[in-house]
């Protein structure tokens, strides 16, 4: 954490991310209007002192919808990242530590998953499951865990070759003990870095699926869905799409700056 | 060989996901009218009551023989539809790759050779921003800037069959610019970091030590090695562009594979969905395979047996 403070860009990223988390936490309390209230006298109004970000085709306040919409994307991205880190680490550690047949089977399974463009696989799964917040989280986690598993596995392989693991094995420690007390703590840095990178991807995925109408259902505010709503008015009322689009971009910029900082702290090359 | 095994497993996953999860084609087709009796009757009529393994084998043998089945929504054979859309997507993909590869490598080298100076810093900050913005958001920004504000280019890429060449080209510019920006950022980053790794190698110190001119050191010793990994990035981008351009195609209403997939999704056209998924996954896998092969051919140090 101390090292992070010495990097101004990473610190800026941290502030942006914390800012959006606070926004999501405050939600409706911070919004000047209800995100679903329709003001039919004020449809497609340009930004003004009354409606800071203007209004959409139903006269709903874009500013309030951007604020409340942060809840959806933050919740989905956070839980999806946590779940994919859990699944990915589990697969990566099992494959890396157990080796042999386990490694072969698990890695071929990730090969198959990675043979799909991520978005196509996510679209396929979510269509079959149905649009729901929980299914959205599960879908994103399933799509991203193979990539995480790969990285964790290679980290585990390099840790496994260390002398202290050999020593622990020679002392007769059980595999459970070695995995939980030696391998896992030493992989935490990589897991954290992967988590910060995939948090950005999860926001991409949540926004993209929302944009395609596969996320939360209207009239709940959702940034991706808002951008799609605004797509029909890009030439006449660009603010409907512009502000949620800026929100998505700035959040991911923040996440990526933070991820770059973290990967430098943990000595990883940040390659995307 | 491994590629074919993967493709076989991929087809199994597609079939499994679309067939075994709750809700099948018959239920979707009947929609609101779905009563248990009707669903059972339709399932029987469509042969959906047979075991999944039998239906999978039928599906995959038909595809291998060139019969991709029939779309539920459009009631036409899938392959001609798929072929035309695939061609459109390939046009976008290859124009993007063609323009993006030299530009991305060029910018990456420029940044790497000026490491730490303002040019390098600018390129890094710029690419960080581009990488952080989802492609469909970049598309939205492009339309707002070039179509709404400056009014230079059309916002929609729907191309009429009698459109003039100039019109066709002008409608391709924004989607290509959008896809290009994402690809460019990734490629620039990779080229830069790969060049920086090579620049630290011992053989470069040797080359300099024996008194070679700096230009010769860079172009003859550093570049060939630095550019090898970028082949993989370019190939990965082909796969990404074929499968991942879904959102960008949707924004511009470009008649590509991605847009067809979105239509298939919203109308629950499962045969069409399966076909598109298989085609994109196959292209993705082939692009990766091609990258591996090219890497082996160009890299004399690696010879897989």
Coordinates of C-alpha atoms in Angstrom, one line a residue:
Chain A
X1 CA 0.0 0.0 0.0
X2 CA 2.8 2.4 0.9
X3 CA 4.5 1.7 -2.4
X4 CA 1.3 2.6 -4.2
X5 CA 1.2 6.0 -2.7
X6 CA 4.5 6.8 -4.4
X7 CA 2.9 6.4 -7.8
X8 CA 0.7 9.4 -8.5
X9 CA -1.2 7.8 -11.4
X10 CA -2.0 4.7 -9.4
X11 CA -3.2 6.9 -6.6
X12 CA -5.4 8.8 -9.0
X13 CA -6.9 5.5 -10.1
X14 CA -7.5 4.5 -6.5
X15 CA -9.4 7.7 -5.9
X16 CA -11.5 7.3 -9.0
X17 CA -12.4 3.7 -8.0
X18 CA -13.2 4.7 -4.4
X19 CA -15.2 7.6 -5.7
X20 CA -17.4 5.3 -7.8
X21 CA -17.8 2.9 -4.9
X22 CA -19.0 5.7 -2.7
X23 CA -21.4 6.9 -5.4
X24 CA -22.8 3.4 -5.6
X25 CA -23.1 3.2 -1.9
X26 CA -24.9 6.5 -1.7
X27 CA -27.1 5.6 -4.8
X28 CA -30.6 7.1 -4.7
X29 CA -29.7 9.3 -1.7
X30 CA -27.2 11.4 -3.8
X31 CA -29.5 11.6 -6.9
X32 CA -31.6 14.8 -7.2
X33 CA -34.5 12.9 -8.8
X34 CA -35.8 9.4 -8.8
X35 CA -34.0 7.5 -11.7
X36 CA -37.2 6.1 -13.0
X37 CA -39.5 9.2 -12.7
X38 CA -40.7 10.3 -16.1
X39 CA -41.1 14.0 -16.7
X40 CA -43.1 14.1 -19.9
X41 CA -43.0 17.9 -20.2
X42 CA -39.2 17.7 -20.2
X43 CA -38.2 14.9 -22.7
X44 CA -34.8 15.1 -24.3
X45 CA -33.8 18.3 -22.6
X46 CA -30.2 19.5 -23.0
X47 CA -28.1 19.7 -19.9
X48 CA -29.1 22.7 -17.7
X49 CA -29.0 23.8 -14.1
X50 CA -32.2 21.9 -13.5
X51 CA -31.1 18.7 -15.2
X52 CA -27.3 18.6 -15.1
X53 CA -26.8 15.9 -17.6
X54 CA -30.1 16.6 -19.5
X55 CA -33.0 14.2 -19.8
X56 CA -33.8 11.1 -21.9
X57 CA -36.7 10.2 -24.2
X58 CA -39.0 9.6 -21.3
X59 CA -37.9 12.8 -19.5
X60 CA -35.9 10.9 -16.9
X61 CA -33.0 12.7 -15.4
X62 CA -29.7 11.4 -16.9
X63 CA -27.6 12.6 -13.9
X64 CA -29.7 10.6 -11.4
X65 CA -29.7 7.6 -13.7
X66 CA -25.9 7.7 -14.0
X67 CA -25.6 7.9 -10.2
X68 CA -28.0 5.1 -9.4
X69 CA -26.8 3.1 -12.4
X70 CA -23.3 2.9 -10.8
X71 CA -24.8 0.4 -8.3
X72 CA -25.6 -2.2 -11.0
X73 CA -22.2 -2.1 -12.6
X74 CA -20.2 -1.9 -9.4
X75 CA -22.2 -4.8 -7.8
X76 CA -21.9 -7.0 -11.0
X77 CA -18.3 -6.3 -11.6
X78 CA -17.2 -6.8 -8.0
X79 CA -19.1 -10.1 -7.4
X80 CA -18.2 -11.4 -10.9
X81 CA -14.5 -10.6 -10.3
X82 CA -14.5 -12.2 -6.8
X83 CA -16.2 -15.3 -8.1
X84 CA -13.9 -15.6 -11.1
X85 CA -10.9 -15.1 -8.9
X86 CA -12.2 -17.9 -6.6
X87 CA -12.9 -20.4 -9.4
X88 CA -9.7 -19.4 -11.3
X89 CA -7.5 -19.7 -8.3
X90 CA -9.0 -23.0 -7.3
X91 CA -8.5 -24.5 -10.8
X92 CA -5.0 -22.9 -11.2
X93 CA -3.8 -24.2 -7.8
X94 CA -5.2 -27.7 -8.3
X95 CA -3.7 -27.9 -11.8
X96 CA -0.4 -26.4 -10.8
X97 CA 0.1 -28.3 -7.6
X98 CA -1.3 -31.7 -8.4
X99 CA 0.1 -31.8 -11.9
X100 CA -0.1 -34.9 -14.1
X101 CA -3.6 -36.0 -15.2
X102 CA -5.3 -33.2 -13.2
X103 CA -3.2 -30.5 -14.8
X104 CA -3.8 -32.0 -18.3
X105 CA -7.6 -32.2 -17.9
X106 CA -8.1 -28.8 -16.3
X107 CA -5.8 -27.0 -18.8
X108 CA -7.5 -28.6 -21.8
X109 CA -10.8 -27.5 -20.4
X110 CA -9.5 -23.9 -20.2
X111 CA -8.3 -24.2 -23.8
X112 CA -11.8 -25.0 -24.9
X113 CA -13.3 -22.0 -23.0
X114 CA -10.6 -19.7 -24.3
X115 CA -11.3 -20.8 -27.9
X116 CA -14.4 -18.6 -27.8
X117 CA -14.3 -14.8 -28.0
X118 CA -15.3 -13.9 -24.5
X119 CA -18.3 -11.8 -25.4
X120 CA -19.7 -14.5 -27.7
X121 CA -19.5 -17.1 -24.9
X122 CA -21.0 -14.7 -22.4
X123 CA -23.9 -13.9 -24.8
X124 CA -24.5 -17.6 -25.4
X125 CA -24.7 -18.4 -21.7
X126 CA -26.7 -15.4 -20.6
X127 CA -29.3 -16.0 -23.3
X128 CA -29.8 -19.5 -22.2
X129 CA -29.9 -18.7 -18.5
X130 CA -32.1 -15.6 -18.8
X131 CA -31.4 -12.0 -17.9
X132 CA -31.0 -11.6 -14.2
X133 CA -28.4 -9.9 -11.9
X134 CA -27.2 -13.2 -10.4
X135 CA -27.0 -14.9 -13.8
X136 CA -25.1 -12.0 -15.2
X137 CA -22.5 -12.3 -12.4
X138 CA -22.2 -16.1 -12.9
X139 CA -21.8 -15.7 -16.6
X140 CA -19.0 -13.2 -16.4
X141 CA -17.3 -15.2 -13.7
X142 CA -17.5 -18.4 -15.9
X143 CA -16.1 -16.6 -18.9
X144 CA -13.2 -15.0 -17.1
X145 CA -12.0 -17.8 -14.8
X146 CA -10.1 -19.8 -17.4
X147 CA -7.8 -16.9 -18.1
X148 CA -7.2 -16.3 -14.4
X149 CA -6.6 -20.1 -13.9
X150 CA -3.8 -20.0 -16.5
X151 CA -1.9 -17.3 -14.8
X152 CA -2.3 -18.7 -11.3
X153 CA -1.2 -22.1 -12.5
X154 CA 2.1 -20.8 -13.9
X155 CA 2.7 -18.9 -10.7
X156 CA 2.0 -22.0 -8.6
X157 CA 4.4 -24.0 -10.8
X158 CA 7.2 -21.6 -10.1
X159 CA 6.4 -21.5 -6.3
X160 CA 6.2 -25.3 -6.3
X161 CA 9.8 -25.5 -7.5
X162 CA 11.0 -23.5 -4.5
X163 CA 13.2 -25.1 -1.9
X164 CA 10.8 -24.3 1.0
X165 CA 8.0 -26.3 -0.7
X166 CA 10.4 -29.2 -1.0
X167 CA 11.3 -28.8 2.6
X168 CA 7.7 -28.7 3.7
X169 CA 7.0 -31.9 1.7
X170 CA 10.1 -33.5 3.2
X171 CA 8.8 -32.6 6.7
X172 CA 5.6 -34.6 5.9
X173 CA 3.2 -31.7 5.6
X174 CA -0.1 -32.6 4.0
X175 CA -1.0 -31.2 0.5
X176 CA -3.8 -29.2 2.2
X177 CA -1.3 -27.6 4.6
X178 CA 1.2 -26.8 1.8
X179 CA -1.5 -25.3 -0.5
X180 CA -3.2 -23.2 2.2
X181 CA -0.1 -22.1 4.2
X182 CA 2.6 -21.9 1.6
X183 CA 1.3 -21.7 -2.0
X184 CA -1.8 -19.6 -1.5
X185 CA -0.1 -16.8 0.6
X186 CA 2.7 -16.6 -1.9
X187 CA 0.3 -16.3 -4.9
X188 CA -1.7 -13.6 -3.3
X189 CA 0.2 -10.8 -5.1
X190 CA -0.5 -12.3 -8.5
X191 CA -4.1 -13.0 -7.5
X192 CA -4.5 -9.3 -6.5
X193 CA -3.0 -8.1 -9.7
X194 CA -5.2 -10.4 -11.8
X195 CA -8.2 -9.3 -9.8
X196 CA -7.5 -5.6 -10.6
X197 CA -7.1 -6.4 -14.3
X198 CA -10.2 -8.6 -14.5
X199 CA -12.2 -6.0 -12.5
X200 CA -11.7 -3.8 -15.6
X201 CA -12.7 -6.6 -17.9
X202 CA -15.8 -7.3 -15.8
X203 CA -16.9 -3.7 -16.2
X204 CA -16.4 -4.0 -19.9
X205 CA -18.4 -7.2 -20.0
X206 CA -21.2 -5.9 -17.7
X207 CA -21.5 -2.7 -19.8
X208 CA -21.4 -4.5 -23.1
X209 CA -24.0 -7.1 -22.1
X210 CA -26.1 -4.3 -20.6
X211 CA -25.8 -2.5 -23.9
X212 CA -27.1 -5.5 -25.8
X213 CA -30.1 -5.6 -23.4
X214 CA -28.8 -8.8 -21.7
X215 CA -28.2 -7.1 -18.3
X216 CA -30.7 -5.7 -15.9
X217 CA -34.1 -5.1 -17.4
X218 CA -35.6 -1.6 -17.8
X219 CA -36.6 0.7 -16.2
X220 CA -33.7 0.0 -13.8
X221 CA -30.8 2.3 -14.6
X222 CA -27.8 0.6 -16.1
X223 CA -25.0 2.4 -17.9
X224 CA -24.8 0.0 -20.8
X225 CA -28.5 0.1 -21.3
X226 CA -28.5 3.9 -21.1
X227 CA -25.9 4.1 -23.8
X228 CA -28.1 1.9 -26.0
X229 CA -31.1 4.1 -25.3
X230 CA -29.2 7.1 -26.3
X231 CA -28.0 5.4 -29.5
X232 CA -31.2 6.5 -31.2
X233 CA -30.7 10.1 -30.3
X234 CA -26.9 10.5 -31.0
X235 CA -27.4 13.1 -33.6
X236 CA -30.1 15.1 -31.8
X237 CA -29.6 14.5 -28.1
X238 CA -26.0 13.1 -27.6
X239 CA -26.1 13.7 -23.9
X240 CA -28.3 10.7 -23.3
X241 CA -25.5 8.3 -24.3
X242 CA -22.5 10.6 -23.7
X243 CA -22.7 10.8 -19.9
X244 CA -23.1 7.1 -19.1
X245 CA -20.4 6.4 -21.7
X246 CA -18.1 8.9 -19.9
X247 CA -18.9 7.2 -16.6
X248 CA -18.0 3.7 -18.0
X249 CA -14.8 5.0 -19.5
X250 CA -13.6 7.0 -16.5
X251 CA -14.3 4.0 -14.1
X252 CA -12.3 1.7 -16.3
X253 CA -9.5 4.3 -16.6
X254 CA -9.4 4.4 -12.8
X255 CA -9.3 0.6 -12.5
X256 CA -6.6 0.3 -15.1
X257 CA -4.4 3.0 -13.5
X258 CA -4.8 1.1 -10.2
X259 CA -4.0 -2.2 -11.9
X260 CA -0.8 -0.8 -13.5
X261 CA 0.3 0.5 -10.1
X262 CA -0.4 -2.8 -8.4
X263 CA 1.4 -4.8 -11.0
X264 CA 4.5 -2.6 -10.7
X265 CA 4.4 -3.0 -6.9
X266 CA 4.2 -6.8 -7.3
X267 CA 6.8 -6.8 -10.0
X268 CA 4.5 -8.0 -12.8
X269 CA 4.7 -6.7 -16.3
X270 CA 1.5 -5.0 -17.1
X271 CA 0.6 -6.4 -20.5
X272 CA -2.9 -6.3 -21.8
Chain B
X1 CA -4.1 -31.7 -34.5
X2 CA -4.8 -30.2 -31.1
X3 CA -6.7 -27.5 -33.0
X4 CA -9.2 -30.1 -34.2
X5 CA -9.6 -31.6 -30.8
X6 CA -10.3 -28.1 -29.4
X7 CA -12.8 -27.4 -32.2
X8 CA -14.6 -30.7 -31.5
X9 CA -14.8 -29.8 -27.8
X10 CA -16.0 -26.3 -28.7
X11 CA -18.8 -27.7 -30.8
X12 CA -19.8 -29.9 -27.8
X13 CA -19.8 -26.9 -25.5
X14 CA -22.0 -24.8 -27.9
X15 CA -24.4 -27.7 -28.3
X16 CA -24.4 -28.4 -24.6
X17 CA -25.0 -24.8 -23.5
X18 CA -27.8 -24.3 -26.0
X19 CA -29.5 -27.7 -25.6
X20 CA -29.1 -28.7 -22.0
X21 CA -29.9 -25.5 -20.1
X22 CA -33.5 -24.7 -19.2
X23 CA -35.7 -23.7 -22.1
X24 CA -35.4 -25.3 -25.5
X25 CA -36.2 -24.3 -29.0
X26 CA -39.7 -25.5 -28.8
X27 CA -40.5 -23.5 -25.7
X28 CA -38.9 -20.4 -27.2
X29 CA -40.8 -20.8 -30.5
X30 CA -44.2 -21.0 -28.8
X31 CA -43.4 -18.2 -26.4
X32 CA -46.5 -17.1 -24.6
X33 CA -48.6 -19.8 -26.1
X34 CA -46.5 -22.6 -24.6
X35 CA -48.7 -25.1 -22.9
X36 CA -47.1 -28.5 -21.9
X37 CA -49.1 -30.3 -24.6
X38 CA -48.1 -27.9 -27.4
X39 CA -44.5 -28.0 -26.3
X40 CA -44.5 -31.8 -26.3
X41 CA -46.1 -31.9 -29.8
X42 CA -43.7 -29.4 -31.3
X43 CA -40.7 -31.2 -29.7
X44 CA -41.8 -34.4 -31.3
X45 CA -42.4 -32.7 -34.6
X46 CA -38.9 -31.1 -34.6
X47 CA -37.3 -34.3 -33.4
X48 CA -36.2 -32.6 -30.1
X49 CA -37.5 -35.6 -28.1
X50 CA -34.7 -37.7 -29.2
X51 CA -31.6 -38.0 -27.0
X52 CA -29.2 -35.1 -27.0
X53 CA -26.3 -37.3 -28.2
X54 CA -28.2 -38.4 -31.3
X55 CA -29.1 -34.8 -32.1
X56 CA -25.6 -33.6 -31.6
X57 CA -24.2 -36.2 -34.0
X58 CA -26.8 -35.3 -36.6
X59 CA -26.1 -31.5 -36.1
X60 CA -22.3 -31.9 -36.5
X61 CA -22.4 -34.4 -39.4
X62 CA -24.7 -32.0 -41.3
X63 CA -22.4 -29.1 -40.7
X64 CA -19.4 -31.1 -41.8
X65 CA -21.3 -31.8 -45.0
X66 CA -22.0 -28.1 -45.5
X67 CA -25.6 -28.1 -44.2
X68 CA -25.8 -25.6 -41.4
X69 CA -29.6 -26.1 -40.9
X70 CA -32.4 -23.6 -41.1
X71 CA -33.0 -20.3 -39.3
X72 CA -36.1 -20.4 -37.2
X73 CA -36.7 -16.7 -37.6
X74 CA -36.0 -16.1 -41.2
X75 CA -37.1 -19.6 -42.4
X76 CA -34.1 -19.8 -44.8
X77 CA -31.0 -21.9 -44.9
X78 CA -28.4 -20.6 -42.5
X79 CA -25.3 -20.9 -44.7
X80 CA -25.9 -18.3 -47.4
X81 CA -26.9 -15.8 -44.7
X82 CA -23.9 -16.7 -42.6
X83 CA -21.6 -16.5 -45.7
X84 CA -22.6 -13.0 -46.6
X85 CA -22.4 -11.6 -43.1
X86 CA -19.1 -13.3 -42.5
X87 CA -17.7 -11.7 -45.7
X88 CA -18.8 -8.3 -44.4
X89 CA -17.1 -8.9 -41.0
X90 CA -14.0 -10.1 -42.8
X91 CA -13.8 -6.9 -44.8
X92 CA -13.9 -4.9 -41.6
X93 CA -11.4 -7.2 -39.9
X94 CA -8.8 -7.2 -42.7
X95 CA -9.0 -3.5 -43.4
X96 CA -8.4 -2.9 -39.7
X97 CA -5.5 -5.4 -39.6
X98 CA -4.0 -4.0 -42.8
X99 CA -4.0 -0.4 -41.5
X100 CA -3.4 -1.2 -37.8
X101 CA -0.4 -3.6 -38.0
X102 CA 2.2 -1.1 -39.6
X103 CA 0.8 1.8 -37.5
X104 CA 0.8 -0.1 -34.2
X105 CA 4.3 -1.5 -34.8
X106 CA 5.6 1.9 -35.9
X107 CA 4.2 3.7 -32.8
X108 CA 5.4 0.9 -30.5
X109 CA 9.0 1.2 -31.9
X110 CA 8.8 5.0 -31.7
X111 CA 7.8 4.7 -28.1
X112 CA 10.4 2.0 -27.2
X113 CA 13.3 3.8 -28.9
X114 CA 12.5 7.0 -27.0
X115 CA 11.9 5.3 -23.7
X116 CA 11.2 7.7 -20.9
X117 CA 11.1 10.8 -23.1
X118 CA 8.0 12.8 -23.7
X119 CA 7.0 11.0 -26.9
X120 CA 7.1 7.7 -25.1
X121 CA 5.1 9.1 -22.2
X122 CA 2.5 10.6 -24.5
X123 CA 2.0 7.3 -26.3
X124 CA 1.7 5.4 -23.0
X125 CA -0.9 7.8 -21.6
X126 CA -2.8 7.8 -24.8
X127 CA -2.9 4.0 -25.2
X128 CA -3.8 3.6 -21.5
X129 CA -6.9 5.7 -22.1
X130 CA -7.8 3.9 -25.4
X131 CA -7.4 0.4 -23.8
X132 CA -9.6 1.5 -20.9
X133 CA -12.6 2.5 -23.1
X134 CA -14.8 -0.3 -24.4
X135 CA -15.0 -0.4 -28.2
X136 CA -18.7 0.3 -28.3
X137 CA -18.2 3.4 -26.2
X138 CA -15.4 4.6 -28.6
X139 CA -17.9 4.0 -31.4
X140 CA -20.4 6.2 -29.6
X141 CA -17.8 9.0 -29.1
X142 CA -16.9 8.7 -32.8
X143 CA -20.5 9.2 -33.9
X144 CA -21.0 12.1 -31.5
X145 CA -17.8 13.8 -32.7
X146 CA -17.8 13.0 -36.4
X147 CA -21.5 12.7 -37.2
X148 CA -23.3 14.9 -34.8
X149 CA -20.9 17.7 -34.1
X150 CA -18.6 17.9 -37.1
X151 CA -21.1 16.3 -39.5
X152 CA -18.3 14.8 -41.6
X153 CA -19.4 11.2 -41.8
X154 CA -22.6 9.2 -41.7
X155 CA -23.6 7.6 -38.3
X156 CA -25.0 4.4 -39.8
X157 CA -23.0 1.8 -41.8
X158 CA -26.1 0.2 -43.3
X159 CA -25.1 0.0 -46.9
X160 CA -27.7 0.0 -49.6
X161 CA -27.1 -2.4 -52.5
X162 CA -27.1 0.4 -55.0
X163 CA -24.7 2.6 -53.0
X164 CA -21.9 4.3 -54.8
X165 CA -18.3 3.4 -54.0
X166 CA -17.7 6.7 -52.3
X167 CA -20.8 6.2 -50.1
X168 CA -19.6 2.7 -49.2
X169 CA -16.2 3.9 -48.2
X170 CA -17.5 6.8 -46.2
X171 CA -19.8 4.4 -44.3
X172 CA -16.8 2.1 -43.5
X173 CA -14.6 4.8 -42.1
X174 CA -16.1 5.2 -38.6
X175 CA -16.3 1.4 -37.8
X176 CA -12.8 0.9 -39.0
X177 CA -11.5 3.9 -37.0
X178 CA -13.2 2.5 -33.9
X179 CA -11.8 -1.0 -34.3
X180 CA -8.4 0.4 -35.3
X181 CA -8.0 2.5 -32.2
X182 CA -8.4 -0.6 -29.9
X183 CA -6.1 -2.8 -31.9
X184 CA -3.6 0.0 -32.3
X185 CA -3.3 0.6 -28.6
X186 CA -2.7 -3.1 -27.8
X187 CA -0.2 -3.6 -30.6
X188 CA 1.7 -0.4 -29.7
X189 CA 2.0 -1.6 -26.0
X190 CA 3.2 -5.0 -27.0
X191 CA 5.7 -3.8 -29.6
X192 CA 7.1 -1.3 -27.1
X193 CA 7.5 -3.8 -24.2
X194 CA 8.9 -6.5 -26.5
X195 CA 11.4 -4.0 -27.9
X196 CA 12.4 -2.9 -24.4
X197 CA 13.0 -6.5 -23.4
X198 CA 15.2 -7.2 -26.4
X199 CA 17.2 -4.0 -26.0
X200 CA 18.4 -5.3 -22.6
X201 CA 19.7 -8.5 -24.2
X202 CA 23.4 -9.5 -24.0
X203 CA 23.7 -9.9 -27.8
X204 CA 22.9 -6.3 -28.3
X205 CA 25.6 -5.3 -25.9
X206 CA 27.9 -7.5 -27.9
X207 CA 26.8 -6.0 -31.2
X208 CA 27.4 -2.5 -29.8
X209 CA 30.7 -3.6 -28.2
X210 CA 32.1 -4.8 -31.5
X211 CA 31.5 -1.3 -32.8
X212 CA 28.4 -1.8 -35.1
X213 CA 26.6 1.4 -36.0
X214 CA 23.5 2.0 -33.8
X215 CA 21.1 1.9 -36.8
X216 CA 22.5 -1.6 -37.8
X217 CA 22.2 -2.7 -34.2
X218 CA 18.5 -1.7 -34.0
X219 CA 17.3 -2.8 -37.4
X220 CA 19.4 -5.9 -37.9
X221 CA 19.7 -7.3 -34.3
X222 CA 16.9 -5.9 -32.2
X223 CA 13.9 -5.6 -34.5
X224 CA 13.6 -9.2 -35.9
X225 CA 13.6 -10.5 -32.3
X226 CA 11.3 -7.8 -31.0
X227 CA 8.7 -8.2 -33.7
X228 CA 8.3 -12.0 -33.3
X229 CA 5.9 -11.8 -30.3
X230 CA 3.8 -9.2 -32.1
X231 CA 2.8 -11.7 -34.7
X232 CA 0.8 -13.5 -32.0
X233 CA -0.8 -10.2 -31.0
X234 CA -1.9 -9.5 -34.6
X235 CA -3.4 -13.0 -34.9
X236 CA -5.2 -12.6 -31.6
X237 CA -6.6 -9.4 -32.9
X238 CA -8.0 -11.2 -36.0
X239 CA -9.9 -13.5 -33.7
X240 CA -11.0 -10.6 -31.5
X241 CA -12.2 -8.6 -34.4
X242 CA -14.2 -11.5 -35.9
X243 CA -15.9 -12.3 -32.6
X244 CA -15.6 -9.2 -30.6
X245 CA -16.8 -6.6 -33.1
X246 CA -20.4 -7.5 -32.1
X247 CA -20.9 -4.3 -30.2
X248 CA -19.3 -2.1 -32.7
X249 CA -21.3 -3.6 -35.5
X250 CA -24.4 -3.0 -33.4
X251 CA -23.7 0.7 -32.9
X252 CA -23.1 1.3 -36.6
X253 CA -25.8 -1.1 -37.7
X254 CA -23.1 -2.7 -39.9
X255 CA -24.5 -5.9 -41.5
X256 CA -21.8 -8.3 -40.1
X257 CA -21.8 -11.5 -38.2
X258 CA -22.0 -9.7 -34.8
X259 CA -25.2 -7.9 -35.7
X260 CA -26.7 -11.2 -37.0
X261 CA -25.8 -12.7 -33.6
X262 CA -27.6 -10.0 -31.8
X263 CA -30.7 -10.5 -33.9
X264 CA -30.5 -14.3 -33.4
X265 CA -30.3 -13.6 -29.6
X266 CA -33.3 -11.3 -29.4
X267 CA -35.4 -13.7 -31.4
X268 CA -34.1 -16.8 -29.7
X269 CA -33.1 -18.3 -33.0
X270 CA -31.1 -21.2 -31.5
X271 CA -29.9 -23.0 -34.7
X272 CA -28.6 -19.6 -36.0
X273 CA -27.0 -18.9 -32.6
X274 CA -25.3 -22.2 -32.6
X275 CA -24.0 -21.7 -36.2
X276 CA -22.6 -18.2 -35.5
X277 CA -21.0 -19.3 -32.3
X278 CA -19.3 -22.3 -34.0
X279 CA -18.1 -20.1 -36.9
X280 CA -16.6 -17.4 -34.7
X281 CA -15.0 -20.0 -32.4
X282 CA -13.6 -21.8 -35.4
X283 CA -12.2 -18.6 -36.9
X284 CA -10.8 -17.6 -33.5
X285 CA -9.1 -21.0 -33.1
X286 CA -7.8 -21.0 -36.6
X287 CA -6.3 -17.5 -36.2
X288 CA -4.5 -18.6 -33.0
X289 CA -3.3 -21.8 -34.8
X290 CA -2.0 -19.7 -37.7
X291 CA -0.2 -17.5 -35.2
X292 CA 1.6 -20.5 -33.6
X293 CA 2.6 -21.9 -37.0
X294 CA 3.9 -18.5 -38.3
X295 CA 5.8 -18.1 -35.0
X296 CA 7.5 -21.5 -35.6
X297 CA 8.3 -20.7 -39.2
X298 CA 9.8 -17.3 -38.4
X299 CA 11.6 -18.3 -35.3
X300 CA 14.5 -20.7 -36.1
X301 CA 15.1 -21.3 -32.4
X302 CA 11.8 -23.1 -32.0
X303 CA 11.2 -26.3 -33.8
X304 CA 8.4 -28.4 -32.5
X305 CA 8.6 -32.0 -33.4

